[in-house]
Coordinates of C-alpha atoms in Angstrom, one line a residue:
Chain V
M1 CA -13.0 -13.4 -31.7
R2 CA -13.1 -14.8 -28.2
L3 CA -10.4 -13.9 -25.7
L4 CA -9.7 -17.6 -25.2
D5 CA -8.9 -18.1 -28.9
I6 CA -6.5 -15.2 -28.8
Y7 CA -4.9 -16.5 -25.6
A8 CA -4.7 -20.2 -26.9
K9 CA -1.6 -19.4 -29.0
F10 CA 0.5 -18.6 -26.1
Q11 CA -1.3 -20.7 -23.5
K12 CA 2.0 -22.2 -22.3
D13 CA 3.5 -18.9 -21.4
I14 CA 0.3 -17.7 -19.7
S15 CA 0.2 -20.9 -17.6
F16 CA 3.8 -20.3 -16.7
I17 CA 3.0 -16.8 -15.5
E18 CA 0.0 -18.2 -13.6
K19 CA 2.2 -20.6 -11.7
E20 CA 4.7 -17.8 -10.9
L21 CA 1.8 -15.7 -9.6
E22 CA 0.8 -18.6 -7.3
R23 CA 4.4 -19.1 -6.2
S24 CA 4.8 -15.4 -5.5
I25 CA 2.2 -15.3 -2.8
D26 CA 3.2 -18.6 -1.2
V27 CA 3.6 -17.0 2.2
E28 CA 3.7 -18.9 5.5
H29 CA 1.1 -16.7 7.1
P30 CA -2.2 -18.6 7.1
I31 CA -4.7 -15.8 6.6
L32 CA -2.5 -13.9 4.2
R33 CA -2.0 -17.0 2.1
E34 CA -5.6 -17.9 2.1
A35 CA -6.8 -14.4 1.3
S36 CA -4.2 -13.9 -1.5
L37 CA -4.9 -17.3 -3.1
H38 CA -8.6 -16.7 -2.8
L39 CA -8.1 -13.6 -4.9
L40 CA -5.8 -15.3 -7.4
K41 CA -8.2 -18.2 -7.9
A42 CA -11.1 -15.8 -8.6
G43 CA -9.3 -15.4 -11.9
G44 CA -9.7 -12.5 -14.2
K45 CA -8.7 -11.9 -17.7
R46 CA -5.0 -11.5 -16.9
I47 CA -4.8 -8.7 -19.5
R48 CA -1.9 -7.1 -17.8
P49 CA 0.5 -10.1 -18.0
V50 CA -0.8 -10.8 -21.6
F51 CA 0.1 -7.2 -22.6
V52 CA 3.5 -7.6 -21.0
L53 CA 4.1 -10.9 -23.0
L54 CA 2.9 -9.3 -26.2
G55 CA 4.9 -6.1 -25.7
A56 CA 8.0 -8.3 -25.2
K57 CA 7.5 -10.0 -28.5
F58 CA 8.6 -6.7 -30.2
G59 CA 12.1 -7.1 -28.6
N60 CA 14.2 -10.1 -27.5
Y61 CA 11.5 -12.2 -25.9
D62 CA 12.9 -14.0 -22.8
L63 CA 10.2 -15.3 -20.5
E64 CA 12.6 -15.6 -17.6
R65 CA 13.2 -11.8 -17.7
V66 CA 9.7 -10.8 -18.7
K67 CA 8.1 -12.7 -15.8
H68 CA 9.7 -10.1 -13.5
V69 CA 7.4 -7.5 -14.9
A70 CA 4.3 -9.6 -15.8
V71 CA 3.9 -11.0 -12.3
P72 CA 4.3 -7.7 -10.4
L73 CA 1.9 -5.9 -12.8
E74 CA -0.9 -8.5 -12.2
L75 CA -0.1 -8.4 -8.4
I76 CA -0.4 -4.6 -8.4
H77 CA -3.8 -4.9 -10.1
M78 CA -4.9 -7.5 -7.6
A79 CA -3.8 -5.4 -4.7
S80 CA -5.6 -2.4 -6.0
L81 CA -8.8 -4.6 -6.3
V82 CA -8.5 -5.6 -2.6
H83 CA -8.2 -2.0 -1.6
D84 CA -11.1 -1.0 -3.8
D85 CA -13.3 -3.6 -2.2
V86 CA -12.5 -2.0 1.2
I87 CA -13.8 1.3 -0.1
D88 CA -16.7 -0.1 -2.0
D89 CA -18.0 -2.2 0.8
A90 CA -18.2 -4.8 -2.0
Q91 CA -19.6 -8.2 -1.1
T92 CA -18.7 -9.9 -4.3
R93 CA -16.4 -9.5 -7.3
R94 CA -16.6 -11.8 -10.3
G95 CA -19.3 -13.7 -8.5
Q96 CA -17.0 -14.6 -5.6
L97 CA -16.9 -13.2 -2.1
T98 CA -14.4 -10.4 -1.7
V99 CA -11.5 -10.6 0.8
R100 CA -13.2 -7.9 2.9
S101 CA -16.5 -9.8 3.1
K102 CA -14.9 -13.2 3.6
W103 CA -12.5 -11.8 6.3
D104 CA -12.7 -8.2 7.2
N105 CA -11.6 -4.7 6.1
R106 CA -8.4 -4.8 8.2
I107 CA -7.3 -8.0 6.6
A108 CA -8.2 -6.7 3.2
M109 CA -6.1 -3.6 3.7
Y110 CA -3.0 -5.5 4.8
T111 CA -3.5 -8.2 2.2
G112 CA -3.4 -5.4 -0.3
D113 CA -0.3 -3.9 1.3
Y114 CA 1.3 -7.4 1.3
I115 CA 0.6 -8.0 -2.4
F116 CA 1.9 -4.6 -3.3
A117 CA 5.1 -5.2 -1.4
K118 CA 5.5 -8.6 -2.9
A119 CA 5.1 -7.2 -6.4
L120 CA 8.0 -4.8 -5.7
T121 CA 10.3 -7.6 -4.5
I122 CA 9.8 -9.4 -7.8
V123 CA 10.5 -6.4 -10.0
T124 CA 13.7 -5.6 -8.1
R125 CA 15.2 -8.6 -9.8
L126 CA 15.5 -6.5 -12.9
S127 CA 18.1 -3.8 -12.6
E128 CA 17.0 -1.3 -15.2
P129 CA 16.2 1.9 -13.3
S130 CA 13.6 3.0 -15.9
I131 CA 11.5 0.0 -15.1
H132 CA 11.3 0.9 -11.4
Q133 CA 10.7 4.5 -12.2
I134 CA 7.9 3.9 -14.6
M135 CA 6.2 1.4 -12.2
S136 CA 6.5 3.5 -9.1
K137 CA 5.2 6.6 -10.9
A138 CA 2.2 4.7 -12.1
L139 CA 1.5 3.6 -8.5
V140 CA 1.5 7.2 -7.4
E141 CA -1.0 8.1 -10.2
M142 CA -3.2 5.1 -9.3
S143 CA -3.5 6.2 -5.7
I144 CA -4.3 9.7 -6.7
G145 CA -7.0 8.3 -9.1
E146 CA -8.5 6.3 -6.3
M147 CA -8.7 9.4 -4.1
E148 CA -10.1 11.4 -6.9
Q149 CA -12.9 8.9 -7.3
I150 CA -13.9 9.2 -3.7
R151 CA -13.8 13.0 -3.8
M152 CA -16.0 13.0 -6.9
F153 CA -18.7 10.7 -5.4
F154 CA -22.1 12.1 -6.1
H155 CA -20.4 15.2 -7.6
T156 CA -22.9 16.1 -10.4
E157 CA -20.9 19.1 -11.7
Q158 CA -18.0 17.0 -12.8
T159 CA -16.8 17.3 -16.4
V160 CA -16.0 14.7 -19.1
R161 CA -12.4 15.8 -18.5
D162 CA -12.5 15.0 -14.8
Y163 CA -13.8 11.5 -15.7
L164 CA -11.2 10.9 -18.3
L165 CA -8.3 12.0 -16.1
R166 CA -9.7 9.7 -13.3
I167 CA -10.0 6.6 -15.5
K168 CA -6.6 7.3 -17.0
R169 CA -5.1 7.1 -13.5
K170 CA -7.3 4.3 -12.2
T171 CA -7.1 1.9 -15.2
A172 CA -5.5 3.1 -18.4
L173 CA -2.0 3.8 -17.0
L174 CA -1.4 0.3 -15.6
L175 CA -2.4 -1.3 -19.0
A176 CA -0.2 1.2 -20.8
I177 CA 2.8 0.4 -18.7
S178 CA 2.1 -3.3 -19.1
C179 CA 2.7 -3.0 -22.8
Q180 CA 5.6 -0.6 -22.3
L181 CA 7.5 -2.5 -19.6
G182 CA 7.1 -5.8 -21.6
A183 CA 8.9 -4.0 -24.5
I184 CA 11.5 -2.4 -22.2
A185 CA 12.3 -5.7 -20.4
A186 CA 12.9 -7.2 -23.8
Q187 CA 15.2 -4.4 -24.9
A188 CA 12.9 -3.1 -27.6
S189 CA 13.6 0.4 -28.9
E190 CA 12.3 3.4 -27.0
K191 CA 10.0 4.3 -29.9
T192 CA 8.5 0.9 -29.9
A193 CA 7.9 1.0 -26.2
K194 CA 6.3 4.4 -26.5
Q195 CA 3.9 3.1 -29.3
L196 CA 3.0 0.1 -27.1
F197 CA 2.4 2.5 -24.2
N198 CA -0.1 4.4 -26.4
F199 CA -1.8 1.2 -27.4
G200 CA -2.2 0.1 -23.8
Y201 CA -3.3 3.5 -22.7
N202 CA -6.1 3.7 -25.4
V203 CA -7.2 0.2 -24.8
G204 CA -7.3 0.9 -21.1
M205 CA -9.5 4.0 -21.6
A206 CA -11.9 1.9 -23.8
F207 CA -11.8 -0.9 -21.2
Q208 CA -12.9 1.3 -18.4
V209 CA -15.6 3.1 -20.4
R210 CA -16.9 -0.3 -21.4
D211 CA -16.8 -1.5 -17.8
D212 CA -18.8 1.6 -16.7
L213 CA -21.3 0.9 -19.5
L214 CA -21.6 -2.7 -18.4
D215 CA -22.4 -1.6 -14.8
I216 CA -25.3 0.2 -16.3
C217 CA -26.5 -2.0 -19.2
G218 CA -25.2 -5.4 -18.2
T219 CA -27.0 -8.2 -16.3
E220 CA -25.9 -9.7 -13.0
K221 CA -25.1 -12.9 -14.9
E222 CA -22.8 -11.1 -17.3
I223 CA -20.9 -8.9 -14.9
G224 CA -20.8 -11.1 -11.8
K225 CA -22.4 -8.4 -9.5
P226 CA -25.7 -6.5 -9.6
P227 CA -25.8 -3.7 -12.1
G228 CA -25.9 -0.2 -10.7
S229 CA -23.2 -0.7 -8.1
D230 CA -21.3 2.3 -9.4
I231 CA -24.1 4.7 -8.9
K232 CA -25.1 3.2 -5.5
Q233 CA -21.7 4.2 -4.2
G234 CA -21.8 7.6 -5.9
N235 CA -19.4 6.8 -8.7
I236 CA -20.7 9.0 -11.6
T237 CA -19.5 7.5 -14.8
I238 CA -19.4 8.8 -18.4
P239 CA -22.9 7.6 -19.5
V240 CA -24.4 9.5 -16.6
I241 CA -22.3 12.6 -17.2
F242 CA -23.5 12.6 -20.8
A243 CA -27.1 12.0 -19.8
L244 CA -26.9 14.9 -17.3
Q245 CA -26.0 17.2 -20.2
N246 CA -29.5 16.7 -21.6
P247 CA -31.5 19.7 -20.2
A248 CA -34.8 17.8 -20.3
L249 CA -33.4 14.8 -18.4
R250 CA -31.1 16.6 -16.0
P251 CA -33.6 17.7 -13.3
V252 CA -35.1 14.2 -12.9
L253 CA -31.7 12.6 -12.8
L254 CA -30.5 15.1 -10.2
R255 CA -33.5 14.3 -8.0
E256 CA -32.8 10.5 -8.4
L257 CA -29.2 11.0 -7.5
E258 CA -30.1 13.0 -4.4
R259 CA -32.5 10.2 -3.4
I260 CA -29.7 7.5 -3.9
E261 CA -27.2 9.6 -2.0
A262 CA -29.6 10.1 0.9
S263 CA -30.3 6.4 1.1
D264 CA -26.5 5.8 1.3
G265 CA -26.9 3.5 -1.7
Q266 CA -29.5 1.3 0.1
T267 CA -32.2 1.9 -2.5
D268 CA -33.5 0.5 -5.7
V269 CA -31.8 2.1 -8.7
T270 CA -33.8 0.4 -11.5
D271 CA -35.5 3.6 -12.6
F272 CA -32.3 5.5 -12.6
L273 CA -30.5 2.8 -14.7
N274 CA -33.5 2.7 -17.1
M275 CA -33.3 6.4 -17.7
I276 CA -29.6 6.3 -18.4
R277 CA -30.1 3.2 -20.7
A278 CA -32.6 5.1 -22.7
S279 CA -30.5 8.2 -22.9
E280 CA -27.9 9.3 -25.5
G281 CA -25.4 8.8 -22.6
V282 CA -25.1 5.1 -23.6
T283 CA -24.7 5.7 -27.3
R284 CA -22.2 8.5 -26.7
A285 CA -20.2 6.3 -24.4
E286 CA -20.3 3.5 -26.9
A287 CA -18.9 5.9 -29.5
M288 CA -16.1 6.8 -27.0
V289 CA -15.2 3.2 -26.7
S290 CA -14.8 2.9 -30.5
H291 CA -12.8 6.1 -30.6
Y292 CA -10.3 4.8 -28.1
I293 CA -10.1 1.3 -29.8
N294 CA -9.4 3.0 -33.1
K295 CA -6.7 5.1 -31.6
A296 CA -5.2 2.1 -29.9
I297 CA -5.0 0.2 -33.2
R298 CA -3.5 3.2 -35.0
S299 CA -0.8 3.4 -32.3
L300 CA 0.6 0.2 -33.6
E301 CA 1.2 1.6 -37.1
G302 CA 4.7 1.1 -38.3
L303 CA 5.5 -1.8 -35.9
P304 CA 6.6 -5.0 -37.6
D305 CA 3.8 -7.2 -38.8
I306 CA 4.3 -10.1 -36.4
Q307 CA 1.7 -12.3 -34.7
A308 CA 1.8 -10.3 -31.5
K309 CA 0.6 -7.3 -33.4
R310 CA -2.4 -9.1 -34.7
D311 CA -3.1 -10.5 -31.2
L312 CA -3.0 -6.9 -29.8
V313 CA -5.5 -5.8 -32.5
N314 CA -7.8 -8.7 -31.7
I315 CA -7.6 -8.0 -28.0
A316 CA -8.4 -4.4 -28.7
H317 CA -11.5 -5.4 -30.6
F318 CA -12.5 -7.8 -27.9
V319 CA -12.2 -5.0 -25.3
G320 CA -14.3 -2.8 -27.5
N321 CA -17.2 -5.3 -27.7
R322 CA -16.9 -7.4 -24.5
S323 CA -20.0 -8.1 -22.5
Y324 CA -18.2 -9.4 -19.4
Chain Q
M1 CA 21.2 13.2 27.0
R2 CA 18.2 14.6 25.2
L3 CA 17.4 13.7 21.6
L4 CA 17.5 17.4 20.7
D5 CA 21.1 17.7 21.9
I6 CA 22.1 14.8 19.8
Y7 CA 20.3 16.1 16.8
A8 CA 21.6 19.7 17.2
K9 CA 25.0 18.7 15.7
F10 CA 23.5 17.9 12.3
Q11 CA 20.4 20.1 12.5
K12 CA 21.2 21.5 9.0
D13 CA 21.0 18.1 7.4
I14 CA 17.9 17.2 9.3
S15 CA 16.2 20.4 8.2
F16 CA 17.2 19.7 4.7
I17 CA 15.5 16.2 4.9
E18 CA 12.5 17.8 6.5
K19 CA 12.1 20.2 3.5
E20 CA 12.6 17.3 1.1
L21 CA 9.8 15.4 2.9
E22 CA 7.5 18.3 2.5
R23 CA 8.4 18.6 -1.1
S24 CA 7.9 15.0 -1.8
I25 CA 4.2 15.1 -0.9
D26 CA 3.5 18.4 -2.6
V27 CA 0.7 16.9 -4.6
E28 CA -2.0 18.8 -6.4
H29 CA -4.8 16.8 -5.0
P30 CA -6.3 18.9 -2.2
I31 CA -7.4 16.2 0.3
L32 CA -4.3 14.1 -0.3
R33 CA -2.0 17.1 0.2
E34 CA -3.8 18.2 3.3
A35 CA -3.9 14.7 4.8
S36 CA -0.2 14.0 4.1
L37 CA 0.9 17.4 5.3
H38 CA -1.2 17.0 8.4
L39 CA 0.7 13.8 9.1
L40 CA 4.0 15.3 8.4
K41 CA 3.4 18.3 10.6
A42 CA 2.5 16.0 13.5
G43 CA 6.2 15.5 13.7
G44 CA 7.8 12.5 15.3
K45 CA 11.3 11.8 16.2
R46 CA 12.5 11.3 12.6
I47 CA 14.7 8.4 13.9
R48 CA 14.7 6.7 10.5
P49 CA 16.2 9.6 8.5
V50 CA 18.6 10.3 11.3
F51 CA 19.8 6.6 11.2
V52 CA 20.2 6.9 7.5
L53 CA 22.3 10.1 7.9
L54 CA 24.5 8.5 10.6
G55 CA 24.8 5.3 8.7
A56 CA 26.1 7.2 5.7
K57 CA 28.8 8.9 7.8
F58 CA 30.6 5.5 7.8
G59 CA 31.0 5.9 4.0
N60 CA 31.3 8.7 1.5
Y61 CA 28.7 11.0 3.0
D62 CA 26.8 12.8 0.2
L63 CA 23.5 14.3 1.3
E64 CA 22.2 14.5 -2.3
R65 CA 22.4 10.7 -2.6
V66 CA 21.5 9.9 0.9
K67 CA 18.3 11.9 0.8
H68 CA 16.9 9.3 -1.7
V69 CA 17.0 6.8 1.1
A70 CA 16.2 9.0 4.1
V71 CA 13.1 10.5 2.7
P72 CA 11.5 7.2 1.5
L73 CA 12.2 5.5 4.8
E74 CA 10.4 8.2 6.7
L75 CA 7.6 8.2 4.2
I76 CA 7.2 4.4 4.5
H77 CA 7.0 4.8 8.3
M78 CA 4.4 7.5 7.9
A79 CA 2.3 5.4 5.5
S80 CA 2.4 2.5 7.8
L81 CA 1.1 4.8 10.7
V82 CA -1.8 5.9 8.5
H83 CA -2.7 2.3 7.8
D84 CA -2.3 1.4 11.5
D85 CA -4.7 4.1 12.4
V86 CA -7.3 2.6 10.1
I87 CA -7.0 -0.7 11.9
D88 CA -6.7 0.8 15.4
D89 CA -9.7 3.1 15.0
A90 CA -7.3 5.5 16.5
Q91 CA -8.7 9.0 17.2
T92 CA -5.4 10.6 18.0
R93 CA -1.7 10.1 17.6
R94 CA 1.0 12.2 19.2
G95 CA -1.9 14.3 20.6
Q96 CA -3.1 15.1 17.1
L97 CA -6.2 13.9 15.3
T98 CA -5.4 10.9 13.0
V99 CA -6.1 11.1 9.2
R100 CA -8.9 8.5 9.7
S101 CA -10.7 10.6 12.4
K102 CA -10.1 13.9 10.7
W103 CA -11.2 12.5 7.3
D104 CA -12.3 8.9 7.1
N105 CA -11.0 5.3 6.7
R106 CA -11.1 5.3 2.9
I107 CA -9.1 8.5 2.7
A108 CA -6.6 7.1 5.3
M109 CA -6.1 3.9 3.3
Y110 CA -5.5 5.7 0.0
T111 CA -3.3 8.4 1.7
G112 CA -1.2 5.5 3.0
D113 CA -1.1 4.0 -0.5
Y114 CA -0.1 7.3 -2.0
I115 CA 2.7 7.9 0.5
F116 CA 4.0 4.4 0.0
A117 CA 4.1 4.9 -3.8
K118 CA 5.7 8.3 -3.4
A119 CA 8.4 6.7 -1.3
L120 CA 9.2 4.3 -4.1
T121 CA 9.4 6.9 -6.8
I122 CA 12.1 8.7 -4.7
V123 CA 14.3 5.6 -4.1
T124 CA 14.2 4.7 -7.8
R125 CA 16.5 7.6 -8.3
L126 CA 19.3 5.5 -6.9
S127 CA 20.2 2.6 -9.2
E128 CA 21.8 0.1 -6.8
P129 CA 19.6 -3.0 -7.1
S130 CA 20.5 -4.0 -3.5
I131 CA 18.8 -0.9 -2.1
H132 CA 15.6 -1.7 -3.9
Q133 CA 15.7 -5.3 -2.9
I134 CA 16.4 -4.6 0.8
M135 CA 13.6 -2.0 0.9
S136 CA 11.0 -4.1 -0.8
K137 CA 11.7 -7.2 1.3
A138 CA 11.3 -5.1 4.4
L139 CA 7.9 -3.9 3.1
V140 CA 6.8 -7.5 2.7
E141 CA 7.9 -8.3 6.2
M142 CA 6.2 -5.2 7.6
S143 CA 2.9 -6.2 6.1
I144 CA 3.1 -9.7 7.4
G145 CA 3.9 -8.3 10.9
E146 CA 0.8 -6.1 10.7
M147 CA -1.3 -9.1 9.8
E148 CA 0.3 -11.1 12.5
Q149 CA -0.6 -8.5 15.1
I150 CA -4.3 -8.7 14.1
R151 CA -4.3 -12.5 14.1
M152 CA -2.8 -12.4 17.7
F153 CA -5.3 -9.9 19.1
F154 CA -6.5 -11.3 22.5
H155 CA -4.5 -14.5 21.8
T156 CA -3.5 -15.3 25.4
E157 CA -1.5 -18.4 24.5
Q158 CA 1.1 -16.5 22.4
T159 CA 4.8 -16.9 23.3
V160 CA 7.6 -14.5 23.9
R161 CA 8.9 -15.7 20.5
D162 CA 5.7 -14.8 18.7
Y163 CA 5.9 -11.3 20.2
L164 CA 9.6 -10.8 19.3
L165 CA 9.1 -12.0 15.7
R166 CA 6.1 -9.6 15.4
I167 CA 7.9 -6.5 16.6
K168 CA 10.9 -7.4 14.5
R169 CA 8.7 -7.2 11.4
K170 CA 6.6 -4.3 12.6
T171 CA 9.3 -2.0 13.9
A172 CA 12.9 -3.3 14.2
L173 CA 13.4 -4.1 10.5
L174 CA 12.7 -0.6 9.2
L175 CA 15.1 0.9 11.7
A176 CA 17.7 -1.8 10.8
I177 CA 17.5 -1.0 7.1
S178 CA 17.6 2.7 7.8
C179 CA 21.1 2.3 9.2
Q180 CA 22.1 -0.2 6.6
L181 CA 20.8 1.7 3.5
G182 CA 22.5 4.9 4.7
A183 CA 25.7 3.0 4.7
I184 CA 25.1 1.3 1.3
A185 CA 24.0 4.6 -0.3
A186 CA 27.4 6.0 0.9
Q187 CA 29.3 3.0 -0.5
A188 CA 30.4 1.8 2.9
S189 CA 31.7 -1.8 3.1
E190 CA 29.3 -4.7 3.3
K191 CA 30.6 -5.5 6.7
T192 CA 30.0 -2.0 8.0
A193 CA 26.5 -2.0 6.5
K194 CA 25.8 -5.3 8.3
Q195 CA 27.0 -4.0 11.6
L196 CA 24.8 -1.0 11.3
F197 CA 21.9 -3.2 10.3
N198 CA 22.4 -5.1 13.6
F199 CA 22.6 -1.8 15.5
G200 CA 19.4 -0.6 14.1
Y201 CA 17.7 -3.9 14.6
N202 CA 18.5 -4.1 18.3
V203 CA 17.6 -0.4 18.9
G204 CA 14.4 -1.1 17.1
M205 CA 13.6 -4.1 19.3
A206 CA 14.3 -2.0 22.4
F207 CA 12.3 0.9 20.9
Q208 CA 9.2 -1.2 20.5
V209 CA 9.4 -2.9 23.9
R210 CA 9.8 0.6 25.4
D211 CA 6.8 1.8 23.4
D212 CA 4.8 -1.1 24.7
L213 CA 5.9 -0.4 28.3
L214 CA 4.9 3.3 27.9
D215 CA 1.4 2.3 26.8
I216 CA 1.1 0.5 30.1
C217 CA 3.1 2.7 32.5
G218 CA 3.0 6.1 30.8
T219 CA 0.6 9.0 31.4
E220 CA -1.6 10.5 28.6
K221 CA 0.6 13.6 28.8
E222 CA 3.8 11.6 28.2
I223 CA 2.5 9.4 25.3
G224 CA 0.0 11.7 23.6
K225 CA -2.8 9.2 23.9
P226 CA -4.6 7.5 26.8
P227 CA -2.6 4.6 28.2
G228 CA -4.0 1.1 27.7
S229 CA -4.8 1.5 24.0
D230 CA -2.9 -1.6 23.2
I231 CA -4.9 -3.9 25.4
K232 CA -8.1 -2.2 24.4
Q233 CA -7.6 -3.3 20.9
G234 CA -6.4 -6.7 21.9
N235 CA -2.7 -6.2 21.3
I236 CA -1.0 -8.3 24.0
T237 CA 2.5 -7.0 24.5
I238 CA 5.5 -8.3 26.3
P239 CA 4.8 -7.0 29.9
V240 CA 1.4 -8.8 29.7
I241 CA 2.9 -12.0 28.2
F242 CA 5.4 -12.0 31.1
A243 CA 2.7 -11.3 33.7
L244 CA 0.5 -14.1 32.3
Q245 CA 3.4 -16.5 33.1
N246 CA 2.8 -15.9 36.8
P247 CA 0.4 -18.7 37.9
A248 CA -1.1 -16.7 40.7
L249 CA -1.8 -13.7 38.5
R250 CA -2.8 -15.6 35.3
P251 CA -6.5 -16.5 36.2
V252 CA -7.5 -12.9 37.2
L253 CA -5.7 -11.5 34.1
L254 CA -7.5 -13.9 31.8
R255 CA -10.8 -12.9 33.3
E256 CA -10.0 -9.2 32.8
L257 CA -8.9 -9.9 29.2
E258 CA -12.1 -11.7 28.5
R259 CA -14.1 -8.8 29.9
I260 CA -12.1 -6.3 27.8
E261 CA -12.5 -8.4 24.6
A262 CA -16.3 -8.8 25.3
S263 CA -16.6 -5.0 25.7
D264 CA -14.9 -4.5 22.3
G265 CA -12.4 -2.3 24.1
Q266 CA -15.1 0.0 25.3
T267 CA -14.4 -0.5 29.0
D268 CA -12.2 0.9 31.7
V269 CA -8.8 -0.9 31.8
T270 CA -7.3 0.9 34.9
D271 CA -7.5 -2.3 37.0
F272 CA -5.8 -4.3 34.3
L273 CA -3.0 -1.8 33.8
N274 CA -2.4 -1.5 37.6
M275 CA -2.0 -5.3 37.9
I276 CA 0.5 -5.4 35.0
R277 CA 2.3 -2.3 36.5
A278 CA 2.7 -4.1 39.8
S279 CA 3.8 -7.4 38.2
E280 CA 7.3 -8.6 37.2
G281 CA 6.1 -8.2 33.6
V282 CA 7.3 -4.6 33.7
T283 CA 10.7 -5.3 35.3
R284 CA 11.3 -8.2 32.9
A285 CA 10.4 -6.0 29.9
E286 CA 12.7 -3.3 31.3
A287 CA 15.5 -5.8 31.4
M288 CA 14.7 -6.8 27.8
V289 CA 15.1 -3.1 26.8
S290 CA 18.5 -3.0 28.4
H291 CA 19.5 -6.3 26.8
Y292 CA 18.7 -5.0 23.3
I293 CA 20.4 -1.6 23.9
N294 CA 23.6 -3.3 25.0
K295 CA 23.5 -5.6 22.0
A296 CA 23.0 -2.6 19.8
I297 CA 26.0 -0.8 21.2
R298 CA 28.2 -3.9 21.0
S299 CA 27.2 -4.2 17.2
L300 CA 29.2 -1.1 16.6
E301 CA 32.5 -2.5 18.0
G302 CA 35.3 -2.2 15.5
L303 CA 33.7 0.6 13.5
P304 CA 35.9 3.8 13.3
D305 CA 35.6 6.0 16.3
I306 CA 33.9 8.9 14.6
Q307 CA 31.3 11.4 16.0
A308 CA 28.5 9.4 14.2
K309 CA 29.3 6.4 16.3
R310 CA 29.0 8.4 19.5
D311 CA 25.7 9.8 18.3
L312 CA 24.4 6.4 17.6
V313 CA 25.4 5.2 21.1
N314 CA 23.7 8.3 22.6
I315 CA 20.5 7.7 20.6
A316 CA 20.5 4.0 21.8
H317 CA 20.7 5.2 25.4
F318 CA 18.0 7.7 24.8
V319 CA 15.7 5.0 23.3
G320 CA 16.5 2.8 26.3
N321 CA 15.3 5.4 28.7
R322 CA 12.8 7.5 26.8
S323 CA 9.5 8.4 28.4
Y324 CA 7.8 9.8 25.2

C-alpha cells in the first residue's frame, strides 16, 4: 500500500495541519521566514503529525486541540533536521538545498532555534502538564542522541546496543511520543497512550534502520542524496556494525574506514558500500526492520478495531518496506 | 555598592540555586557533562536567578517553587551563550575558553540544544500555563534577535530603533521575564508582575548598552576578552551608531568599517575604537544607560518597601556603573 493511499482518507485534516504549519512560521523576519518556509516546502512524509492524528482517534478526536501537538512535533522534527545539516555539512536533503548551504551555518543554527521555540509556544496552549513533560524530556534525549552520534563517528568498537540506544534517542522517541501525545490530547486512557507509544517507538526503530539501509543500498534518485553519506561523515550504522562482526571481512573494512576517515569523507566509497551490500549486514538489518515492525503491530493488540488502527498497521508495513 | 554585598544577604538561596544548576546538567554523557559544567563553572553574575528570587519576594516566597523558574532561566541564558559563541567564533568568554574552542562547533551547538531542553524539563514541574507561555514566547523573540544581529552585521544604515529592538530581544526580555516569572511563581498580583517585568526590561536595556560600551572602552582585564570584538564581527552597537551620525566623523568611520569588514575581522581596530571613544557616541550611550536605569527604578514605584525592592534598586545602580 502506498503512503498516499493511506493518507487519502484523512487528507482534509492533514491539509489543515499543513496550513497550520505554514501559519506557525509566518514571521516578519525576512531570512527567518524564507529559511523556514524553504524547509517546510521541501515536504517530507509528515509521519509525526499523522501519528498524532491517528493516536487521537483512540480518544475524543478534536482537531482544534490535537493541532497543538501535531504542529509542534513536526516543527521539532524540522528544527532537528536544520541542526543536523549544520553538523553534516549537508548540501542537499530530499533533493533540495539545505538551509546551511543556501544561507550559512549561523543562519541554520538560529533557524533551528527559532523553529524549536515556535514549537513550544504552540504546545503551551494545551495546559496538561504531562504533555509538556513528555515533550521536553524527549527533547533532552534527542540532543543527547545527537551528541552520541558525533562521539561515535568512526568508532569501530561500538556495539549493537550503542547503535540501538542512539537511534532510539535520535528518531524512535519522537515518533513514539507523537502517537502518545495524540492520544493524551484526546483524553484517551493511559493504557491506550502507552500502547500507542510502544507502537510509535517500534515503528521509529524500524524507520531508522530502514533509513540507514537505504543510505547503503539506495540510489541517489530514491533517497534524494548520494548513497554513502552516513559513512562519509563517520556515522557507523547497523549494517556496518553487523558486517564488522564477520572475522573475514573485518580487516578490510577497518582499512577502508581508516582511509575514509583520513580523507575527511572526501573520497569514493563505492567499494566500501559494495562490500557492505554483499555482506550479511544487510540481511541482518532487514531482519531487524521486520522484527520491529512486528513488535509495533503487536503493540496495538487489544485496541478497538477502528479505521485508525488499520491505518497504523498499514503505515507500519509501509515503513518496513519503503524505498524512499 | 558591589554586587557581592547585595548578594551576600541571600547567599544561602543563591548557593541553593547554584547547586540545583549543577544537578540539572548532571548528565551521563561524558562530553555533554564536561562541556556544560565547564560553562557553569565559568560563572557569571547569575543576574537572572537573582531577579527571579527578588521578584518572588513580592509574593509568597517559596524557594522550592521558585527554583523551577530560576534554574531554567539561567540555563536558557547559558545555552544562548554557547550558541552565540558558535556564531562569534569566540575563543574566550569571561577569560575562559569557550565550548566551541575547547571542543568544536558541533558540540557547542548540541550542548546548547541540550541545555535549552533541560531548562524546559525543569519548568514543566510548574503547571501554570502562563509561565510556559511567557517563557516560550521569550525564546522565540530571542532567536529572532540573534538572527537580526547577524543580518545587521556591518549594516551602517541601521537606526537607533533597529538597535533597541535587537537588544530588547537579545537581552532585555530575558531579564524582564526573570523578574516577572519570579513574581508569578510566587502568586504575586498581575500588576506587581507587570511592574517587575518593566523593571527587568529597563535594567536589561541598560545592561546591554553598558556591555556594548565596555566592549569599546573597557580593557581586556576588565571584560575578560580583547576590546573591539563586537566591531570585528560586524556588530554595530549604539556608540558607533551615534558616532556615525556626526557628519564630520562619518566618512572616516565608514572607510574604517569597510577595511574591517574586508579583513573579515582579522585586523587591528585600535584606531577605530579610539575614534569612537573620543566621539559623542560614548557620552550619548552613557546617557542612555542612565535613562534606562532611572526608568527601571521608577517602575518599582508603589511596590511595598521591602528589602527586595532596595536590592533591586542597588542592582540597577550597579548595572548602570559596572565596569565588568
